[in-house]
Amino acid sequence: MHQLILKPGKERSLARRHPWIYATAIAQVTGAPAAGDLVEVRAADGRWLAWAAYAPDSAIRARCWSYQESDRIDRDWLAARVRGAVDRRARLAEHSSALRLVYGEADLLPGLIADRYGDQLVVQMQAPGVEAQREMLLDALCEATGCRDVFDRSDGALRAREAMVSQAGPLRGQPPAERIRIHEHGLSYWVDVRRGHKTGFYIDQRDNRRLACELARELVATLGRAPRALNAFCYTGGFSVALARGGAQHVTSVDSSADALALARSHVQLNGLDPSWFQWRCADVFEQLRACRDAGERFDLIVLDPPKFAASHHQVDRAARAYKDINLNALRLLQPGGLLMTFSCSGAIDVDLFQKIVAGAVIDAAVECVMRARLGAGADHPMLMTHPEGEYLKGLLLQRV
């Protein structure tokens, strides 16, 4: 059996059940394990610590499968983990046909992402360990869900960081349709799993889209009129449609992708909404926020859901400036009594830092705001308590007073 022998003291993170072992923590590798091979992890004094999957070209040199020496990481063990993950999300199918079924480390399957859109499964293999067990994991996913069609979207930046080749295409069954229709809290959306962001849709924002709808209704009641809303970085208009369903009849949506905006427009008709309520702007959001400010535009409800600004800790300072910029300008566009839903999906920006950045924007905007709630991903994106890195999506709901 291949072994990783850790440096003295480096076993402490495993004792706390953190699933990652960095290259700098390893004193010795016995044998010649290949990418994805099963290895024993032992402390410097020889104590057994964990079973892990080896990644020879990654800074995260191994990811832990299990901390039980008696476990056997085989087909039955993997199938049980997959079934458990799928079963934990069964109740969510009442609200949406788009679900995250497996969320990597949070489901004790490090590196595996599996999403469901109706009867279509979409997977991302983000680490050598799950790539090596791919066929057994696919068997388990199909058995646990009854789905036959599986599409691979292992084409993200994480593959490159693991020295893995980017890949995408059908793995099981038939290729996916150009668009797959999903439902979510009474709304419908089209999803392009072949070319869309992530696996095709921002499933993690499901609960926040519902909240946006509820906040629009709240403003209708308090203002006595339809609120004016701005959805910046709107992508395919998920928040835009939800805001309109809640009663916003003036929804401005901004994104730099013409293709995303075309799909967003189709959601208006799909949900039977009035096209005259919507204005679509294909533009750079940073520039457009300033243009709105200079034009004297004001909004009662603003959503800021930008893409990842910091892919690593080396980019935190630049990302912080970008987050402050968009929040500062959004706050200047917000009417008194108005609401701002602001998000960050940069894992390198933690909750505390994000709140400090937004607080700085509030100070510089010279407005009074209260934080009504902290926001995050839906229940199908849980955070393993010993792996806080899994909490990448964080948000704040602010109200100008």
Short mmCIF file of C-alpha atoms in Angstrom, two decimals, residues 103 198 204-205 208 239 303-311 313 316 319 323 326-327 340-358 371 373-378 381 383 388-397:
data_model
loop_
_atom_site.label_atom_id
_atom_site.label_comp_id
_atom_site.label_asym_id
_atom_site.label_seq_id
_atom_site.Cartn_x
_atom_site.Cartn_y
_atom_site.Cartn_z
CA TYR A 103 -21.20 18.80 -3.43
CA LYS A 198 -20.74 26.22 -14.14
CA ASP A 204 -26.89 27.89 -5.57
CA GLN A 205 -28.98 31.09 -5.82
CA ASN A 208 -32.11 34.05 -2.95
CA PHE A 239 -33.24 37.35 -10.50
CA VAL A 303 -29.16 42.83 -7.00
CA LEU A 304 -25.38 42.57 -7.39
CA ASP A 305 -24.35 39.00 -8.26
CA PRO A 306 -20.95 39.32 -9.94
CA PRO A 307 -18.74 36.48 -11.18
CA LYS A 308 -15.77 35.33 -9.13
CA PHE A 309 -13.34 38.25 -8.72
CA ALA A 310 -10.69 36.30 -6.76
CA ALA A 311 -9.69 32.82 -7.91
CA HIS A 313 -5.60 34.50 -2.25
CA VAL A 316 -7.84 39.25 -2.88
CA ALA A 319 -11.04 41.70 -5.86
CA TYR A 323 -16.37 44.61 -4.81
CA ILE A 326 -19.73 48.05 -7.51
CA ASN A 327 -21.27 48.28 -4.04
CA LEU A 340 -29.61 45.88 -1.86
CA MET A 341 -28.87 42.17 -2.27
CA THR A 342 -25.12 41.91 -2.76
CA PHE A 343 -23.09 38.74 -3.25
CA SER A 344 -19.60 37.35 -3.60
CA CYS A 345 -18.83 33.88 -4.94
CA SER A 346 -15.06 34.25 -4.45
CA GLY A 347 -13.93 31.54 -2.05
CA ALA A 348 -10.83 33.57 -1.19
CA ILE A 349 -13.05 36.37 0.16
CA ASP A 350 -14.46 35.14 3.47
CA VAL A 351 -17.69 36.32 5.08
CA ASP A 352 -16.02 38.73 7.47
CA LEU A 353 -13.89 40.36 4.78
CA PHE A 354 -16.87 40.71 2.43
CA GLN A 355 -18.89 42.43 5.15
CA LYS A 356 -16.00 44.82 5.85
CA ILE A 357 -15.71 45.66 2.14
CA VAL A 358 -19.42 46.44 1.88
CA MET A 371 -28.03 44.76 7.41
CA ALA A 373 -29.77 39.38 6.77
CA ARG A 374 -26.72 37.41 5.75
CA LEU A 375 -27.35 35.31 2.66
CA GLY A 376 -25.81 32.13 1.30
CA ALA A 377 -26.29 29.14 -0.94
CA GLY A 378 -29.27 26.79 -0.79
CA HIS A 381 -24.84 23.36 -1.09
CA MET A 383 -20.81 23.44 4.24
CA PRO A 388 -14.99 26.17 5.73
CA GLU A 389 -13.49 26.61 2.25
CA GLY A 390 -16.70 25.10 0.94
CA GLU A 391 -18.67 28.24 1.87
CA TYR A 392 -17.87 30.17 -1.30
CA LEU A 393 -21.19 32.03 -1.80
CA LYS A 394 -21.97 34.73 0.70
CA GLY A 395 -24.31 37.67 0.54
CA LEU A 396 -25.82 40.54 2.48
CA LEU A 397 -29.28 42.08 2.40
#
